[in-house]
Short mmCIF file of C-alpha atoms in Angstrom, two decimals:
data_model
loop_
_atom_site.label_atom_id
_atom_site.label_comp_id
_atom_site.label_asym_id
_atom_site.label_seq_id
_atom_site.Cartn_x
_atom_site.Cartn_y
_atom_site.Cartn_z
CA UNK J 1 -24.65 -6.85 40.55
CA UNK J 2 -28.09 -5.66 39.72
CA UNK J 3 -30.30 -6.87 37.10
CA UNK J 4 -29.65 -4.27 34.64
CA UNK J 5 -25.81 -4.82 34.85
CA UNK J 6 -26.52 -8.53 34.72
CA UNK J 7 -28.53 -7.94 31.21
CA UNK J 8 -25.76 -5.62 29.97
CA UNK J 9 -22.95 -8.42 30.79
CA UNK J 10 -24.99 -10.69 28.78
CA UNK J 11 -25.55 -8.24 25.82
CA UNK J 12 -21.87 -7.55 25.69
CA UNK J 13 -21.14 -11.00 24.89
CA UNK J 14 -21.81 -10.41 21.12
CA UNK J 15 -19.55 -7.43 21.20
CA UNK J 16 -16.88 -9.40 22.93
CA UNK J 17 -17.15 -12.43 20.45
CA UNK J 18 -16.33 -10.13 17.63
CA UNK J 19 -13.54 -8.50 19.35
CA UNK J 20 -12.02 -11.66 20.53
CA UNK J 21 -11.76 -12.86 16.93
CA UNK J 22 -9.88 -9.59 15.93
CA UNK J 23 -7.76 -9.86 18.73
CA UNK J 24 -6.63 -13.43 17.72
CA UNK J 25 -5.80 -12.31 14.24
CA UNK J 26 -9.41 -12.41 12.71
CA UNK J 27 -9.02 -9.86 9.83
CA UNK J 28 -12.59 -10.41 8.59
CA UNK J 29 -13.92 -8.62 11.85
CA UNK J 30 -11.37 -6.33 11.54
CA UNK J 31 -13.28 -3.34 10.37
CA UNK J 32 -13.96 0.14 10.36
CA UNK J 33 -17.49 2.00 10.69
CA UNK J 34 -18.71 5.16 9.94
CA UNK J 35 -20.97 8.05 10.72
CA UNK J 36 -23.79 10.25 9.59
CA UNK J 37 -23.44 13.72 8.38
CA UNK J 38 -23.46 16.13 11.43
CA UNK J 39 -26.89 16.85 12.61
CA UNK J 40 -28.15 20.58 12.89
CA UNK J 41 -27.48 22.01 16.23
CA UNK J 42 -28.48 24.98 17.96
CA UNK J 43 -26.19 28.13 17.66
CA UNK J 44 -25.79 31.18 19.69
CA UNK J 45 -27.06 34.29 18.41
CA UNK J 46 -24.86 36.24 16.40
CA UNK J 47 -23.83 39.70 17.56
CA UNK J 48 -25.45 42.62 15.81
CA UNK J 49 -23.27 43.91 12.81
CA UNK J 50 -22.41 47.40 13.46
CA UNK J 51 -21.78 49.89 10.29
CA UNK J 52 -18.29 51.60 10.56
CA UNK J 53 -19.99 55.01 10.15
CA UNK J 54 -22.20 54.29 12.96
CA UNK J 55 -19.20 53.16 15.20
CA UNK J 56 -17.58 56.50 14.32
CA UNK J 57 -20.33 58.51 15.15
CA UNK J 58 -20.70 56.78 18.42
CA UNK J 59 -17.39 57.24 19.39
CA UNK J 60 -17.41 61.01 18.63
CA UNK J 61 -20.50 61.36 20.76
CA UNK J 62 -18.42 59.85 23.56
CA UNK J 63 -21.12 57.25 23.76
CA UNK J 64 -19.98 53.86 24.42
CA UNK J 65 -22.08 51.06 23.82
CA UNK J 66 -21.27 47.46 24.62
CA UNK J 67 -22.09 44.41 22.17
CA UNK J 68 -24.42 41.95 24.05
CA UNK J 69 -22.35 39.13 25.24
CA UNK J 70 -22.56 35.75 23.16
CA UNK J 71 -24.85 33.42 25.37
CA UNK J 72 -23.19 29.91 25.45
CA UNK J 73 -25.83 27.40 24.37
CA UNK J 74 -26.57 24.33 26.80
CA UNK J 75 -28.98 22.79 24.45
CA UNK J 76 -27.86 19.24 23.80
CA UNK J 77 -26.33 18.58 20.40
CA UNK J 78 -28.70 15.81 18.71
CA UNK J 79 -26.77 13.21 16.45
CA UNK J 80 -28.64 10.48 14.17
CA UNK J 81 -27.48 6.89 13.85
CA UNK J 82 -28.48 3.23 13.03
CA UNK J 83 -30.72 3.27 16.12
CA UNK J 84 -32.22 6.79 15.99
CA UNK J 85 -30.87 10.09 17.64
CA UNK J 86 -28.98 10.60 20.76
CA UNK J 87 -29.12 13.99 22.68
CA UNK J 88 -25.41 14.43 23.41
CA UNK J 89 -24.72 16.90 26.31
CA UNK J 90 -22.40 19.76 25.73
CA UNK J 91 -18.77 19.57 26.54
CA UNK J 92 -18.93 16.05 28.08
CA UNK J 93 -16.00 15.50 30.38
CA UNK J 94 -15.84 11.86 30.71
CA UNK J 95 -15.90 10.16 27.11
CA UNK J 96 -15.52 6.31 26.73
CA UNK J 97 -14.23 4.97 23.52
CA UNK J 98 -16.06 1.78 22.89
CA UNK J 99 -15.50 1.40 19.26
CA UNK J 100 -12.69 -0.58 17.94
CA UNK J 101 -11.03 2.31 16.69
CA UNK J 102 -12.92 5.55 17.92
CA UNK J 103 -10.08 6.62 20.02
CA UNK J 104 -8.01 7.99 17.05
CA UNK J 105 -10.94 10.31 15.82
CA UNK J 106 -11.35 11.55 19.46
CA UNK J 107 -7.62 12.01 20.03
CA UNK J 108 -7.30 13.83 16.54
CA UNK J 109 -10.37 16.19 17.72
CA UNK J 110 -8.43 16.90 21.10
CA UNK J 111 -10.69 14.35 23.26
CA UNK J 112 -8.80 12.32 25.54
CA UNK J 113 -11.14 9.15 26.43
CA UNK J 114 -11.47 8.23 30.19
CA UNK J 115 -11.43 4.61 28.73
CA UNK J 116 -10.52 2.70 25.23
CA UNK J 117 -11.64 -0.65 24.16
CA UNK J 118 -8.29 -2.65 23.35
CA UNK J 119 -8.99 -4.15 19.86
CA UNK J 120 -5.62 -5.85 19.04
CA UNK J 121 -2.29 -5.08 19.11
CA UNK J 122 -1.30 -4.88 22.95
CA UNK J 123 -0.40 -1.39 22.46
CA UNK J 124 -0.01 1.17 25.71
CA UNK J 125 -2.95 2.56 26.58
CA UNK J 126 -4.89 0.76 23.65
CA UNK J 127 -3.29 3.74 21.47
CA UNK J 128 -0.98 3.05 18.61
CA UNK J 129 2.39 5.18 17.91
CA UNK J 130 0.61 7.38 15.41
CA UNK J 131 -1.91 8.48 18.18
CA UNK J 132 0.28 8.07 21.28
CA UNK J 133 1.50 11.70 21.54
CA UNK J 134 -1.94 13.06 21.91
CA UNK J 135 -2.70 11.42 25.05
CA UNK J 136 -0.51 14.13 26.42
CA UNK J 137 0.49 11.96 29.67
CA UNK J 138 -2.91 10.58 30.36
CA UNK J 139 -3.61 7.14 30.97
CA UNK J 140 -7.09 5.83 30.10
CA UNK J 141 -8.61 3.02 31.47
CA UNK J 142 -8.19 -0.16 29.21
CA UNK J 143 -11.27 -2.16 28.48
CA UNK J 144 -9.97 -5.56 27.39
CA UNK J 145 -11.78 -6.94 24.26
CA UNK J 146 -10.24 -10.45 24.16
CA UNK J 147 -12.62 -11.69 26.31
CA UNK J 148 -15.74 -10.39 27.56
CA UNK J 149 -15.79 -6.73 28.11
CA UNK J 150 -16.08 -5.98 32.30
CA UNK J 151 -19.46 -4.47 32.71
CA UNK J 152 -17.82 -3.32 36.08
CA UNK J 153 -14.90 -1.68 34.19
CA UNK J 154 -16.91 0.28 31.90
CA UNK J 155 -19.13 1.56 34.60
CA UNK J 156 -16.14 2.41 36.65
CA UNK J 157 -15.18 5.08 34.03
CA UNK J 158 -18.29 6.86 34.83
CA UNK J 159 -18.83 7.94 31.37
CA UNK J 160 -20.90 11.11 30.46
CA UNK J 161 -20.87 10.16 26.77
CA UNK J 162 -19.97 6.69 25.14
CA UNK J 163 -18.70 6.64 21.49
CA UNK J 164 -19.08 3.46 19.69
CA UNK J 165 -19.11 4.50 16.15
CA UNK J 166 -16.66 1.81 15.02
CA UNK J 167 -18.55 -1.15 16.45
CA UNK J 168 -21.49 -3.36 15.41
CA UNK J 169 -23.98 -2.84 18.14
CA UNK J 170 -27.46 -4.58 18.24
CA UNK J 171 -30.30 -2.84 19.36
CA UNK J 172 -30.11 -4.25 22.81
CA UNK J 173 -26.65 -3.61 23.38
CA UNK J 174 -27.04 -0.17 22.42
CA UNK J 175 -30.45 0.15 24.76
CA UNK J 176 -28.29 -1.13 27.50
CA UNK J 177 -25.49 1.18 26.99
CA UNK J 178 -27.62 4.10 26.90
CA UNK J 179 -28.75 3.17 30.30
CA UNK J 180 -25.09 4.35 31.43
CA UNK J 181 -24.92 7.47 29.34
CA UNK J 182 -25.81 8.66 26.02
CA UNK J 183 -24.22 6.57 23.31
CA UNK J 184 -23.18 7.36 19.81
CA UNK J 185 -23.80 3.90 17.63
CA UNK J 186 -22.75 3.21 14.00
CA UNK J 187 -24.03 4.82 10.74
CA UNK J 188 -27.67 4.26 9.58
CA UNK J 189 -26.85 4.28 5.86
CA UNK J 190 -24.05 1.68 5.67
CA UNK J 191 -23.87 -1.98 6.86
CA UNK J 192 -21.83 -2.68 10.00
CA UNK J 193 -18.50 -2.18 9.46
CA UNK J 194 -18.82 -0.85 5.88
CA UNK J 195 -19.05 2.97 6.13
CA UNK J 196 -16.10 5.15 4.76
CA UNK J 197 -13.62 6.45 7.27
CA UNK J 198 -14.91 10.04 6.39
CA UNK J 199 -18.20 9.34 7.69
CA UNK J 200 -17.04 8.15 11.00
CA UNK J 201 -14.98 11.21 11.53
CA UNK J 202 -17.99 13.36 10.77
CA UNK J 203 -20.38 11.50 12.98
CA UNK J 204 -17.67 11.83 15.88
CA UNK J 205 -17.00 15.70 15.45
CA UNK J 206 -20.82 16.14 15.00
CA UNK J 207 -21.45 14.58 18.62
CA UNK J 208 -19.02 17.30 20.11
CA UNK J 209 -20.21 20.41 17.94
CA UNK J 210 -16.64 19.97 16.00
CA UNK J 211 -18.01 19.48 12.48
CA UNK J 212 -15.62 22.25 11.05
CA UNK J 213 -12.36 20.42 12.71
CA UNK J 214 -13.74 17.11 11.62
CA UNK J 215 -14.08 18.51 8.08
CA UNK J 216 -10.30 19.80 8.44
CA UNK J 217 -9.24 16.49 9.54
CA UNK J 218 -10.98 14.82 6.39
CA UNK J 219 -9.73 17.65 4.07
CA UNK J 220 -5.88 16.94 5.19
CA UNK J 221 -5.97 13.38 4.46
CA UNK J 222 -7.80 13.80 0.88
CA UNK J 223 -5.09 16.24 0.14
CA UNK J 224 -2.50 13.82 1.02
CA UNK J 225 -4.43 11.49 -1.29
CA UNK J 226 -4.26 13.91 -4.20
CA UNK J 227 -0.51 14.35 -3.54
CA UNK J 228 -0.05 10.79 -4.07
CA UNK J 229 -1.96 10.64 -7.09
CA UNK J 230 0.10 13.47 -8.52
CA UNK J 231 3.33 11.72 -7.69
CA UNK J 232 2.52 8.43 -8.85
CA UNK J 233 0.32 8.66 -11.79
CA UNK J 234 1.16 5.01 -12.74
CA UNK J 235 -1.20 4.01 -9.81
CA UNK J 236 -4.15 5.01 -11.59
CA UNK J 237 -6.56 2.30 -12.75
CA UNK J 238 -4.15 -0.32 -11.75
CA UNK J 239 -6.01 -3.41 -10.14
CA UNK J 240 -5.42 -3.99 -6.37
CA UNK J 241 -6.25 -6.90 -3.98
CA UNK J 242 -6.02 -6.29 -0.25
CA UNK J 243 -5.72 -9.50 0.85
CA UNK J 244 -5.98 -11.46 4.25
CA UNK J 245 -5.55 -15.27 5.47
CA UNK J 246 -7.68 -16.60 8.43
CA UNK J 247 -7.67 -19.98 9.69
CA UNK J 248 -5.39 -20.93 6.63
CA UNK J 249 -8.08 -19.41 4.42
CA UNK J 250 -6.94 -16.70 2.12
CA UNK J 251 -9.41 -13.76 1.18
CA UNK J 252 -9.77 -10.24 -0.09
CA UNK J 253 -11.71 -7.43 0.59
CA UNK J 254 -14.53 -5.92 -1.45
CA UNK J 255 -15.10 -2.21 -2.28
CA UNK J 256 -17.09 -1.84 0.78
CA UNK J 257 -14.04 -2.33 2.95
CA UNK J 258 -12.34 0.63 4.01
CA UNK J 259 -9.09 -0.83 3.27
CA UNK J 260 -9.84 -1.35 -0.24
CA UNK J 261 -11.36 2.20 -0.34
CA UNK J 262 -7.90 3.46 0.95
CA UNK J 263 -6.09 2.09 -2.21
CA UNK J 264 -9.21 3.59 -4.19
CA UNK J 265 -8.27 7.05 -2.93
CA UNK J 266 -4.66 6.88 -4.41
CA UNK J 267 -5.80 5.71 -7.73
CA UNK J 268 -6.05 1.75 -7.98
CA UNK J 269 -9.23 -0.09 -8.55
CA UNK J 270 -10.56 -3.15 -6.78
CA UNK J 271 -11.86 -5.79 -9.13
CA UNK J 272 -15.75 -5.46 -9.88
CA UNK J 273 -15.96 -9.35 -9.38
CA UNK J 274 -14.78 -9.06 -5.63
CA UNK J 275 -18.12 -7.11 -4.94
CA UNK J 276 -20.36 -9.80 -7.07
CA UNK J 277 -19.07 -12.42 -4.97
CA UNK J 278 -18.98 -10.60 -1.62
CA UNK J 279 -22.80 -10.07 -2.00
CA UNK J 280 -23.53 -8.26 1.29
CA UNK J 281 -20.45 -8.94 2.86
CA UNK J 282 -16.96 -7.12 2.68
CA UNK J 283 -14.80 -9.87 1.80
CA UNK J 284 -14.50 -12.89 -0.49
CA UNK J 285 -12.92 -16.24 0.80
CA UNK J 286 -10.60 -17.44 -2.01
CA UNK J 287 -10.26 -20.99 -2.89
CA UNK J 288 -7.77 -22.82 -4.98
CA UNK J 289 -10.20 -23.07 -7.59
CA UNK J 290 -10.52 -19.39 -7.79
CA UNK J 291 -6.86 -18.22 -7.64
CA UNK J 292 -7.51 -16.05 -10.57
CA UNK J 293 -9.02 -13.45 -8.11
CA UNK J 294 -5.34 -12.77 -6.93
CA UNK J 295 -4.22 -11.97 -10.56
CA UNK J 296 -4.09 -8.25 -10.02
CA UNK J 297 -1.56 -5.61 -10.59
CA UNK J 298 -0.87 -5.81 -6.99
CA UNK J 299 -1.62 -7.68 -3.74
CA UNK J 300 -1.14 -6.09 -0.29
CA UNK J 301 -1.25 -8.72 2.19
CA UNK J 302 -2.19 -7.57 6.03
CA UNK J 303 -2.37 -9.65 9.10
CA UNK J 304 -2.71 -8.80 12.77
CA UNK J 305 0.56 -10.36 13.92
CA UNK J 306 3.68 -12.19 12.65
CA UNK J 307 2.06 -15.58 13.10
CA UNK J 308 -0.56 -14.71 10.87
CA UNK J 309 1.57 -13.32 8.46
CA UNK J 310 3.64 -16.46 8.41
CA UNK J 311 0.48 -18.36 7.40
CA UNK J 312 0.13 -16.22 4.57
CA UNK J 313 3.76 -16.96 3.55
CA UNK J 314 3.13 -20.65 3.80
CA UNK J 315 -0.12 -20.93 2.17
CA UNK J 316 -0.51 -23.66 -0.42
CA UNK J 317 -2.77 -21.14 -2.55
CA UNK J 318 0.43 -18.77 -3.05
CA UNK J 319 2.34 -21.46 -4.43
CA UNK J 320 0.13 -21.48 -7.61
CA UNK J 321 -0.27 -17.92 -7.83
CA UNK J 322 1.47 -15.88 -10.26
CA UNK J 323 1.95 -12.79 -8.32
CA UNK J 324 4.95 -14.10 -5.91
CA UNK J 325 7.12 -15.07 -8.94
CA UNK J 326 6.36 -11.52 -10.63
CA UNK J 327 7.26 -9.48 -7.22
CA UNK J 328 3.69 -8.09 -7.39
CA UNK J 329 3.16 -8.56 -3.54
CA UNK J 330 3.60 -6.02 -0.56
CA UNK J 331 3.59 -7.49 3.01
CA UNK J 332 2.66 -5.21 5.83
CA UNK J 333 4.05 -5.28 9.41
CA UNK J 334 1.65 -5.85 12.43
CA UNK J 335 2.23 -1.64 12.70
CA UNK J 336 1.39 -0.75 9.01
CA UNK J 337 -1.60 -3.64 8.99
CA UNK J 338 -2.99 -1.64 12.24
CA UNK J 339 -2.56 1.92 10.38
CA UNK J 340 -4.48 0.08 7.55
CA UNK J 341 -7.43 -1.46 9.37
CA UNK J 342 -7.75 1.68 11.92
CA UNK J 343 -8.00 3.74 8.73
CA UNK J 344 -8.47 7.23 10.72
CA UNK J 345 -7.11 10.75 9.91
CA UNK J 346 -4.12 9.89 12.09
CA UNK J 347 -3.11 6.18 11.03
CA UNK J 348 -3.84 6.80 7.17
CA UNK J 349 -0.81 9.34 7.05
CA UNK J 350 1.25 7.13 8.78
CA UNK J 351 0.18 4.16 6.42
CA UNK J 352 0.83 6.05 3.30
CA UNK J 353 4.19 6.75 4.40
CA UNK J 354 4.97 3.12 4.72
CA UNK J 355 3.06 1.89 1.78
CA UNK J 356 3.11 3.92 -1.17
CA UNK J 357 7.24 3.45 -1.76
CA UNK J 358 6.51 -0.70 -1.70
CA UNK J 359 3.63 -0.09 -4.08
CA UNK J 360 5.66 1.80 -6.73
CA UNK J 361 8.14 -0.98 -6.57
CA UNK J 362 5.41 -3.65 -6.91
CA UNK J 363 3.63 -2.32 -9.96
CA UNK J 364 6.66 -1.47 -12.18
CA UNK J 365 6.29 -4.34 -14.43
CA UNK J 366 9.74 -5.91 -13.93
CA UNK J 367 10.14 -9.26 -11.62
CA UNK J 368 13.54 -8.40 -10.68
CA UNK J 369 12.74 -5.13 -8.67
CA UNK J 370 12.62 -6.30 -5.20
CA UNK J 371 10.13 -5.07 -2.75
CA UNK J 372 11.87 -4.70 0.71
CA UNK J 373 8.75 -6.18 2.76
CA UNK J 374 8.63 -9.49 0.48
CA UNK J 375 12.46 -9.75 0.80
CA UNK J 376 12.78 -8.91 4.47
CA UNK J 377 10.36 -11.97 5.59
CA UNK J 378 11.59 -14.48 2.74
CA UNK J 379 8.72 -14.04 0.72
CA UNK J 380 10.17 -12.71 -2.69
CA UNK J 381 9.68 -15.16 -5.70
#
């Protein structure tokens, strides 16, 4: 192994440590990142506009003129991100998805990665059910993230572009990955893991000169949000907590977290106190002394696996909460939790199908109303 690969292996240990926490149920590292608005790119010259009368006169004189063919530009696309600007080659053929959830955005744009970082969930090809059909039979190389990502495995994919938008790369990690191929990192205007999902989609779209397609994906999801708000006006202004438990310590996500932002998009509000307590972080750990933080109109519990969710159910803090006895809790399955955390144009649609009916039951104000997810796991009050 060359000295460069040794340096890269050492640097990637930081990425692996965060991914390992996610793979073992670390909801605090379970994040989405975002991207900057599309940078301006060079465009092929527009063909001349021909007046209808001129065209008719030309035809009558039997003089046929051919419009000049459009020249396909080969200039690279310049994309800005946290570490500056990356020149992305036109039409890259071997794209490596090294962000925690970038594969969703790539697949939604019709780009099948040659390799995918496996975040959590043990899904085939590191792709979840809502995106599986878009693989179209392809079998990308899976880059395990539970332990240190293999430098040799990353290099073996022979990438001509690395997408690491939903990541928290350091400058050193970015520099070393850039020795392999042009690398697009996280957004410059938001903290790591704190950018809205729309911005991540825009950044990835910009890297492929597909800004219009990215905006179309965003518009489709936002239209779905609007439909939910119309169908469920009772969501408007109601307080919601997206909650988790890590190492037996429960917590809630602040409004800078994409999961809280999704609920806000359908009318709910995140208690301002969460942001005050979180500071620069995207979550707040909740002690028994602050159980009042869970006194929201609805609590949505998420977990990376059934063991973690059982820990939520058995948590001593739930015994002194009001929400369980009042039927104000929703418990997400591993699949729905994954959709929540991926927060992509593909996963959000799936998430809303599963989550909205449960939210409606949980906030109806009647403690006798059964919320199916709570009943199913024996957590109903």
